[in-house]
mmCIF file of C-alpha atoms in Angstrom:
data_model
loop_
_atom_site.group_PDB
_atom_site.id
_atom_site.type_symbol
_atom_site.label_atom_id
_atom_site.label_comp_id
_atom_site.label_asym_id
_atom_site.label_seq_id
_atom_site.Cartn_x
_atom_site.Cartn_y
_atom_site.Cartn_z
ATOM 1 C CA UNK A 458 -86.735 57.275 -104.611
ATOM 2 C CA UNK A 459 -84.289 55.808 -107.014
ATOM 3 C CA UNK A 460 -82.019 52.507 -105.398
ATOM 4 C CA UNK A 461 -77.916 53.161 -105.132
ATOM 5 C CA UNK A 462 -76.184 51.090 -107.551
ATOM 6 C CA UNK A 463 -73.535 50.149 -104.852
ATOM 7 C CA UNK A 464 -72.065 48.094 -107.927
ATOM 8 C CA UNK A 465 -71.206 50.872 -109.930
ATOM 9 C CA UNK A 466 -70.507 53.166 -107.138
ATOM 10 C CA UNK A 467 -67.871 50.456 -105.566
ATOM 11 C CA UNK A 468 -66.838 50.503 -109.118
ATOM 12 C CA UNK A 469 -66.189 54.017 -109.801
ATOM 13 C CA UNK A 470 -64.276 54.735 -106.816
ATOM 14 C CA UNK A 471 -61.623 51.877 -107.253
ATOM 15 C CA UNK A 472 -61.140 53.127 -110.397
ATOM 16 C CA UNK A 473 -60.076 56.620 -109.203
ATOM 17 C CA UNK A 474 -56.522 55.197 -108.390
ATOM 18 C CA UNK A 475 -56.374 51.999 -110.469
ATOM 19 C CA UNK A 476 -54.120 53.812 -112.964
ATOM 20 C CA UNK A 477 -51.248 53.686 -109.749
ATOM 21 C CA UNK A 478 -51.904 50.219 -108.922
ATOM 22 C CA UNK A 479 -53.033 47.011 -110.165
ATOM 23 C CA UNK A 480 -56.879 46.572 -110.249
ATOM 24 C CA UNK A 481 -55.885 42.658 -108.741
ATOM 25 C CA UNK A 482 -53.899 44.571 -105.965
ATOM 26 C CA UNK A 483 -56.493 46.964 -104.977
ATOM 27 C CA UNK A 484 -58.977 44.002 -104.787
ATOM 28 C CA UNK A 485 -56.650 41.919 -102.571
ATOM 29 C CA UNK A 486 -55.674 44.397 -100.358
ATOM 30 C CA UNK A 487 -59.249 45.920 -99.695
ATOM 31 C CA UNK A 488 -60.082 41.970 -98.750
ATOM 32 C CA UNK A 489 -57.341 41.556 -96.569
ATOM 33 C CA UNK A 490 -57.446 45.262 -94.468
ATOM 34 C CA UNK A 491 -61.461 44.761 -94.383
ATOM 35 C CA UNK A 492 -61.533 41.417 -92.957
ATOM 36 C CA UNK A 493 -58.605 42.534 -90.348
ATOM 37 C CA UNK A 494 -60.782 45.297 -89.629
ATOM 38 C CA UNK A 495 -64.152 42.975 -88.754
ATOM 39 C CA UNK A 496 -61.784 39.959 -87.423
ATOM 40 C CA UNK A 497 -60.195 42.811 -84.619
ATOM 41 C CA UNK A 498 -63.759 43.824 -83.928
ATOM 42 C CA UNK A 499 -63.580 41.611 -81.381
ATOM 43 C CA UNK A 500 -59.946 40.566 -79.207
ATOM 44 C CA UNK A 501 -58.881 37.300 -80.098
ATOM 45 C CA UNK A 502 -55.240 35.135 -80.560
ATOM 46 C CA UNK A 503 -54.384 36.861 -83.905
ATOM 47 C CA UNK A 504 -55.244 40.012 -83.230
ATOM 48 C CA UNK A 505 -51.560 41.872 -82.939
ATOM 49 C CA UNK A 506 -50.382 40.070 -86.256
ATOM 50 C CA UNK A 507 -53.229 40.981 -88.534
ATOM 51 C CA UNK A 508 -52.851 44.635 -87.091
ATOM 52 C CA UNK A 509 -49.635 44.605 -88.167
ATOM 53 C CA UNK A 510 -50.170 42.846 -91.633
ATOM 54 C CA UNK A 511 -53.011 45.766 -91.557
ATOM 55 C CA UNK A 512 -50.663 48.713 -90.869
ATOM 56 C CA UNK A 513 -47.947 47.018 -93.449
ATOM 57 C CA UNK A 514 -50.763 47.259 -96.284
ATOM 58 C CA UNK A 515 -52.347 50.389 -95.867
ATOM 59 C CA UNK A 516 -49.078 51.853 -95.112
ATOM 60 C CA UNK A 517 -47.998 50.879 -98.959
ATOM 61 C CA UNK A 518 -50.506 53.233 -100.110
ATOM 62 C CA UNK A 519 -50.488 57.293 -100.148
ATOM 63 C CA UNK A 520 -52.379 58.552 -97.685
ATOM 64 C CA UNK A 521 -54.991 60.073 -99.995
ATOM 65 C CA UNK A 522 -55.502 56.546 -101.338
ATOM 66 C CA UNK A 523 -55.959 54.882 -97.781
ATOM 67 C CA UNK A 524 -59.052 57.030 -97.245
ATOM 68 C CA UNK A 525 -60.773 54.523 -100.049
ATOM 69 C CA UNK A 526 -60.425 51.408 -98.553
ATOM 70 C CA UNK A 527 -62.751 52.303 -95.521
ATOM 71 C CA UNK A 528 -64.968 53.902 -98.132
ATOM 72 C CA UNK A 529 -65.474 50.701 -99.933
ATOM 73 C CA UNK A 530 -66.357 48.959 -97.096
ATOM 74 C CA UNK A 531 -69.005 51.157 -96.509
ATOM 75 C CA UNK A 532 -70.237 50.707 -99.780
ATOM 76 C CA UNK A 533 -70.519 46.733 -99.176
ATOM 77 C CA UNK A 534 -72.143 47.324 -95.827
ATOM 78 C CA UNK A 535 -74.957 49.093 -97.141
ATOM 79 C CA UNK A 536 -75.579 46.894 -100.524
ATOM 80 C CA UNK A 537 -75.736 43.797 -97.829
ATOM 81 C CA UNK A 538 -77.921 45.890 -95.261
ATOM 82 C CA UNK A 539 -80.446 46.882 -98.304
ATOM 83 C CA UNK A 540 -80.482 43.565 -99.583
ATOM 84 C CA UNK A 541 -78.871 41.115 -97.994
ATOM 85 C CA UNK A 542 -80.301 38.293 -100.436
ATOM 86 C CA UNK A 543 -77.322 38.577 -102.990
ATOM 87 C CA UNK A 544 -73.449 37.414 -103.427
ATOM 88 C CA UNK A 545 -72.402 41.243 -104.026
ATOM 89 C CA UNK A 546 -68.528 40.682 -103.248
ATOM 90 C CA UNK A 547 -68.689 37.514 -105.863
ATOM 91 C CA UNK A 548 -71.073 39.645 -108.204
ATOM 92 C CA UNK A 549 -68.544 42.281 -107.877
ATOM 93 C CA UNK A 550 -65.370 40.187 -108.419
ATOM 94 C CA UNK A 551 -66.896 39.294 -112.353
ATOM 95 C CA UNK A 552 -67.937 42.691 -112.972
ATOM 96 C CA UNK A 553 -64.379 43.908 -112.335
ATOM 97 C CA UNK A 554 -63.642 40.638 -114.382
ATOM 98 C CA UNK A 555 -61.360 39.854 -111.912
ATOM 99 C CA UNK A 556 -61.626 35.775 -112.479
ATOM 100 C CA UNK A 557 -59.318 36.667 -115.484
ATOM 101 C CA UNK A 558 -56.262 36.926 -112.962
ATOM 102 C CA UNK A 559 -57.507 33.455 -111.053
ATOM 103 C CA UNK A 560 -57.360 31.180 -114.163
ATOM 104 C CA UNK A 561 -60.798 31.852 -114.933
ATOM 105 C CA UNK A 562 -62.332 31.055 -111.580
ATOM 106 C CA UNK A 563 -65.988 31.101 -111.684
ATOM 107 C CA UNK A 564 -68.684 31.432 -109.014
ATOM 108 C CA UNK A 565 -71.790 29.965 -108.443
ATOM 109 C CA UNK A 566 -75.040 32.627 -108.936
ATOM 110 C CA UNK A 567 -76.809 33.653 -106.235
ATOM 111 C CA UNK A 568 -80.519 32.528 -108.036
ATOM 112 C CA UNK A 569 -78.621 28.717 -107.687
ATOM 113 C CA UNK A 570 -77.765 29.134 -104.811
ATOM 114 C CA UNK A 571 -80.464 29.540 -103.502
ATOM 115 C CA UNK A 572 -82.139 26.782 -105.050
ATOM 116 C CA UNK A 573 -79.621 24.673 -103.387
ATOM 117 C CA UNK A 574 -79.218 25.836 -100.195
ATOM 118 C CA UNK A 575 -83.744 25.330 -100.299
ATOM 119 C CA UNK A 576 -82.998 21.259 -101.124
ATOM 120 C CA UNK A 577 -80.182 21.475 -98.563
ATOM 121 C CA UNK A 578 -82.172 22.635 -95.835
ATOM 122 C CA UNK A 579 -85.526 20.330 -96.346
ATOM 123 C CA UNK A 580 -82.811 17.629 -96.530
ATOM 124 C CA UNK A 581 -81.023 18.330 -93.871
ATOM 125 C CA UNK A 582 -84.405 18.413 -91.575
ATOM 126 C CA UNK A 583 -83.408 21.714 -90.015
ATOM 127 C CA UNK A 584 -85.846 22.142 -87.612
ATOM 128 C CA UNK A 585 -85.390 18.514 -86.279
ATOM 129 C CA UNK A 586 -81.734 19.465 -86.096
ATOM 130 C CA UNK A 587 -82.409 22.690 -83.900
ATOM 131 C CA UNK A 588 -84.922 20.916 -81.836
ATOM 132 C CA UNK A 589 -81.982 18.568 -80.937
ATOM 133 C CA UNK A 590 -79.123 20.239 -80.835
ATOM 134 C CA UNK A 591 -80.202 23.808 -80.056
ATOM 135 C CA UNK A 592 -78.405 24.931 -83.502
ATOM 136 C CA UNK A 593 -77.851 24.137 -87.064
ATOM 137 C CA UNK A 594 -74.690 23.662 -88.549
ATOM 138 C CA UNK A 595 -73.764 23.703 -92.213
ATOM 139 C CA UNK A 596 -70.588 23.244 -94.163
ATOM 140 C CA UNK A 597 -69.465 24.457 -97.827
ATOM 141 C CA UNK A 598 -65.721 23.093 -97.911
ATOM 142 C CA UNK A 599 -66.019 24.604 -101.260
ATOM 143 C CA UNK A 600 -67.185 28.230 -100.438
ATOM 144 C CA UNK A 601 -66.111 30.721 -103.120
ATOM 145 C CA UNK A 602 -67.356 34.402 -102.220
ATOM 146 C CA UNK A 603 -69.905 32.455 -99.308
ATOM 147 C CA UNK A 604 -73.017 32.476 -102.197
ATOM 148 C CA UNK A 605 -74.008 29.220 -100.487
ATOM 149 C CA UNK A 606 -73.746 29.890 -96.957
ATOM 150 C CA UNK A 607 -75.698 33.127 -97.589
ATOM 151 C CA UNK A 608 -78.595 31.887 -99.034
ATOM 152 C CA UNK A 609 -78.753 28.958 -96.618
ATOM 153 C CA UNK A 610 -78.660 32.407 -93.944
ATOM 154 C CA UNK A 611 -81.960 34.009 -95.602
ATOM 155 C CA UNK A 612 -83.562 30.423 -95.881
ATOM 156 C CA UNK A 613 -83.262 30.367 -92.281
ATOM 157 C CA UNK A 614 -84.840 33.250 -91.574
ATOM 158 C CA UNK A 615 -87.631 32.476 -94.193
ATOM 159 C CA UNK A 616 -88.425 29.495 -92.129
ATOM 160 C CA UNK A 617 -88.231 31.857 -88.837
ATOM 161 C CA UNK A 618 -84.697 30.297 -87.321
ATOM 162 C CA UNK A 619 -82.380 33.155 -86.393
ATOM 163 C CA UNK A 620 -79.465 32.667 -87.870
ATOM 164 C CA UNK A 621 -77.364 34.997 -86.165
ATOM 165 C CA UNK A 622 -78.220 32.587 -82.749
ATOM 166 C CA UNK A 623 -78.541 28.815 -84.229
ATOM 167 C CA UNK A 624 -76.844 28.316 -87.311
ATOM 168 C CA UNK A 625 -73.215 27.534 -86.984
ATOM 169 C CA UNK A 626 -71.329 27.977 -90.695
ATOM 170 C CA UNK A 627 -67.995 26.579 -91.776
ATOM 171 C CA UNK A 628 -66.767 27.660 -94.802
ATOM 172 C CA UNK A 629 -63.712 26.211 -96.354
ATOM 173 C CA UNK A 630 -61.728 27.156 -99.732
ATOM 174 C CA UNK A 631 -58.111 26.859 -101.209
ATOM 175 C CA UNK A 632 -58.210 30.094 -102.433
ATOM 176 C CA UNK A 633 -57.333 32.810 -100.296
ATOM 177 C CA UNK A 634 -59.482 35.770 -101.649
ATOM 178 C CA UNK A 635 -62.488 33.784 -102.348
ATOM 179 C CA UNK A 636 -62.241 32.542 -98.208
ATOM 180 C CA UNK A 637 -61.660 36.513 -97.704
ATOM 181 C CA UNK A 638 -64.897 37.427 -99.516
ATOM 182 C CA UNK A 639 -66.787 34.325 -97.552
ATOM 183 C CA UNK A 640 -65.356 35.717 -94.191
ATOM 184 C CA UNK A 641 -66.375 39.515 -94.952
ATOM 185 C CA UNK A 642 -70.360 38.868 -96.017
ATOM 186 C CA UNK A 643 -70.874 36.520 -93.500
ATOM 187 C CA UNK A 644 -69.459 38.684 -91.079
ATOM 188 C CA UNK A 645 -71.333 41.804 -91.873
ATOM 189 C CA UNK A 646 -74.486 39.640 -92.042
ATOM 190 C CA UNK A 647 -73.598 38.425 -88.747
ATOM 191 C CA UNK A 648 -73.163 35.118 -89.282
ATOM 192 C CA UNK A 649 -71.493 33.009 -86.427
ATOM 193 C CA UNK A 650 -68.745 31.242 -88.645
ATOM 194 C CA UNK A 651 -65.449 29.573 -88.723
ATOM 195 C CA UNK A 652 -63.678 30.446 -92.386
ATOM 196 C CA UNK A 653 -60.597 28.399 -93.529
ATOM 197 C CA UNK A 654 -58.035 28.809 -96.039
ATOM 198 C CA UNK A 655 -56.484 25.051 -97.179
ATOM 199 C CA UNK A 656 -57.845 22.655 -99.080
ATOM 200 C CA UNK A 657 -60.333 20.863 -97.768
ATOM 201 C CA UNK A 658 -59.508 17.033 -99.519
ATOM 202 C CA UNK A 659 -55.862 16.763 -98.126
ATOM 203 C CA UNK A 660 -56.632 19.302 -95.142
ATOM 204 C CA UNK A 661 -60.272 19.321 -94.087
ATOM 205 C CA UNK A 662 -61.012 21.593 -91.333
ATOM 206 C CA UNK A 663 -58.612 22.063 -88.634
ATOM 207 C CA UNK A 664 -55.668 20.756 -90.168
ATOM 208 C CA UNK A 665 -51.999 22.922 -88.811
ATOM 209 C CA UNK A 666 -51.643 23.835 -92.058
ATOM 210 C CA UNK A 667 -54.833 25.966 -92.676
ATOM 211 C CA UNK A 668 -55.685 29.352 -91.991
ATOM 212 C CA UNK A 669 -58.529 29.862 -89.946
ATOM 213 C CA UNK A 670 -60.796 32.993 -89.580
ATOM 214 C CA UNK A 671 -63.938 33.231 -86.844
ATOM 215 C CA UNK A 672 -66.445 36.244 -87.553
ATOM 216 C CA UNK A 673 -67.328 38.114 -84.504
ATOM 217 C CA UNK A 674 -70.705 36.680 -84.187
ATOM 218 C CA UNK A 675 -68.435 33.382 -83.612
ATOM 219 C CA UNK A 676 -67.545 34.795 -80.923
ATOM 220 C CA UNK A 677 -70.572 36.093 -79.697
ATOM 221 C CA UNK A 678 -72.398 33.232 -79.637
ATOM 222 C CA UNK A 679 -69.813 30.169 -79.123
ATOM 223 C CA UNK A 680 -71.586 28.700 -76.400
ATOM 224 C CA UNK A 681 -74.343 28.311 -78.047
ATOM 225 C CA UNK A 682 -72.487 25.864 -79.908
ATOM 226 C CA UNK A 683 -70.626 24.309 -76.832
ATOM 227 C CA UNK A 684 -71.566 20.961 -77.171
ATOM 228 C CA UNK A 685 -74.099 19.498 -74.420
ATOM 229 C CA UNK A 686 -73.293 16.691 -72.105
ATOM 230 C CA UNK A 687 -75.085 13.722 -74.723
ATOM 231 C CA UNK A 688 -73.715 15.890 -77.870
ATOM 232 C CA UNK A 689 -69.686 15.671 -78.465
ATOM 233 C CA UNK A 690 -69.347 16.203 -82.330
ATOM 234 C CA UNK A 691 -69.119 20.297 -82.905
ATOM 235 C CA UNK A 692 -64.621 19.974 -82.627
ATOM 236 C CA UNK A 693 -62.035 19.307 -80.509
ATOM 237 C CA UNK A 694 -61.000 22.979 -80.117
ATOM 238 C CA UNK A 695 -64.428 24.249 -78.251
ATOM 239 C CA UNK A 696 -64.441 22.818 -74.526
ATOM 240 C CA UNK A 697 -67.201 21.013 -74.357
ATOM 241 C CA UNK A 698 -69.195 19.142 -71.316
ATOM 242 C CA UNK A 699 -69.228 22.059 -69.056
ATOM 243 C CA UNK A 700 -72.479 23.866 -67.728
ATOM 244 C CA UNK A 701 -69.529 26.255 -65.787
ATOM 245 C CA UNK A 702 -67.947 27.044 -69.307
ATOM 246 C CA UNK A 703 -71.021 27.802 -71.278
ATOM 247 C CA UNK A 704 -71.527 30.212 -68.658
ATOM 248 C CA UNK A 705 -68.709 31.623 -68.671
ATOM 249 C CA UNK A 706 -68.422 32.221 -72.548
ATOM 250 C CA UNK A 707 -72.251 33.518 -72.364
ATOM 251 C CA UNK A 708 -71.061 36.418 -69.716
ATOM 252 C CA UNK A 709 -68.478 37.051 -72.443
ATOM 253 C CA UNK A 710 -70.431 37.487 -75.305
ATOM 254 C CA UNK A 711 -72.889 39.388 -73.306
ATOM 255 C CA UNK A 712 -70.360 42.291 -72.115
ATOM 256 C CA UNK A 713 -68.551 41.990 -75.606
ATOM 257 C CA UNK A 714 -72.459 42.986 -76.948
ATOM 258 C CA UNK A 715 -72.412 45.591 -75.115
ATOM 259 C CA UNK A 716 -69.477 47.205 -76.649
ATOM 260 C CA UNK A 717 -69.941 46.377 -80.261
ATOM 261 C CA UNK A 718 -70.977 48.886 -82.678
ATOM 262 C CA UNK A 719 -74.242 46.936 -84.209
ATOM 263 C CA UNK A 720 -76.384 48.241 -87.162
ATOM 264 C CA UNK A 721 -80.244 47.019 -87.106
ATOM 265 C CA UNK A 722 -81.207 46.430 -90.575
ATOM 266 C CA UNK A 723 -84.818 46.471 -92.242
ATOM 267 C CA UNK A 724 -85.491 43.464 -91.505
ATOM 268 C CA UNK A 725 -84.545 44.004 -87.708
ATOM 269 C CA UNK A 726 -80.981 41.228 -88.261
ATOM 270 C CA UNK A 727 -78.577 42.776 -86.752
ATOM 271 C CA UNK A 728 -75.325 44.243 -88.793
ATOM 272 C CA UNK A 729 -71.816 45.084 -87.748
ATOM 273 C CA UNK A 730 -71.005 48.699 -87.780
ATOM 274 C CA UNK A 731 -67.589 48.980 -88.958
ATOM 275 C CA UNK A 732 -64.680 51.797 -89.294
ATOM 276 C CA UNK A 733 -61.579 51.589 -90.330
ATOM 277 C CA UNK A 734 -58.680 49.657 -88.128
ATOM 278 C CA UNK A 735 -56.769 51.867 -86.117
#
């Protein structure tokens, strides 16, 4: 049976109204409603602004146009469920030759990627890391589309560490549509992360000034995370030092489970199911 090119499908369908809008303002405004759509998966502080931002750009478009958006999303959920071993949004944003509207902005290939993310994690000593801490956590405070981050995922798994349960990510960029591409793969790969917009010389991390984005499988699994009595360095903004808290967050993410729309793919990882925002 002949493989879906989800490329040119993706493709093809943005460019059935691209003659009414901007090809850059299609792009932006898919990122933007899909990542509302995965962020408000799951309740959390920002979740009655970003509704609103997502009803105030959907709303823009005719209502035979808003049917695509969810469409394309689809699209992406099934090219990362086949094959989850790829950068498709950052393949994606080149093909549509996109980079040409962000002065030439240029991503890293997956097949690098990968290379580094292999010298990264026999350099980091990952499974000394887990043994001690009970996770792994890695950082790309230059992040792009998430290339990085999602081969470091699948080298995980290669070396038979869930990363869905012990890898933590942070993922940090300037640019606002590469973080938004970052957020949405490691999302729908179910990647526990923490995604922020600022730049991450002048404002590393949690700085006021950033935007900051946590996937659902943040949420899910926070308490993994929680710091343990001897361990204090994850941040300041997850309590730490509390057996009472960790189970309290684990109750949490155990009903929230329950309720969340999962998709089990190939490889038995599990996959957020996701419709459009109401």
């Amino acid at each position: 049976m002949k493989k879906r090119d989800y490329d040119k499908e993706f493709c093809a369908l943005l460019d059935q109204f691209a003659y009414r809008y901007s090809k850059w303002q299609i792009w932006n405004d898919f990122l933007n409603l899909s990542a509302i759509s995965l962020a408000n998966v799951l309740p959390g502080p920002e979740s009655e602004n970003r509704e609103k931002q997502y009803l105030s750009i959907i709303e823009s478009y005719e209502e035979k146009d808003q049917e695509v958006f969810p469409k394309l999303l689809e699209l992406v959920v099934r090219a990362l469920e086949e094959n989850p071993e790829q950068d498709f949004l950052g393949s994606l944003y080149h093909h549509l030759e996109l980079q040409q509207e962000q002065k030439g902005q240029f991503f890293t290939p997956y097949y690098i990627s990968e290379f580094m993310s292999n010298i990264q994690f026999v350099a980091q000593d990952a499974d000394a890391e887990l043994k001690k801490k009970g996770y792994i956590s890695v950082n790309d405070p230059a992040c792009g589309a998430g290339a990085m981050l999602v081969a470091f995922a699948n080298m995980a798994k290669k070396h038979g560490i869930n990363y869905q349960k012990h890898v933590l990510f942070v993922a940090q960029d300037i640019d606002r549509t590469a973080a938004m591409m970052c957020y949405i793969q490691l999302s729908l790969l179910g990647c526990p992360a923490i995604v922020i917009i600022g730049d991450s010389l002048s404002k590393p991390l949690y700085h006021q000034d950033n935007e900051i984005w946590y996937t659902p499988f943040f949420y899910l699994n926070q308490w993994r995370f929680m710091p343990r009595q001897e361990e204090k360095e994850l941040s300041d903004h997850v309590e730490a030092d509390c057996t009472e808290d960790i189970k309290d967050a684990k109750n949490t993410a155990d009903n929230q489970l329950q309720d969340l729309g999962l998709l089990e793919g190939a490889d038995g990882q599990l996959m957020l199911r996701v419709g459009q925002a109401s």
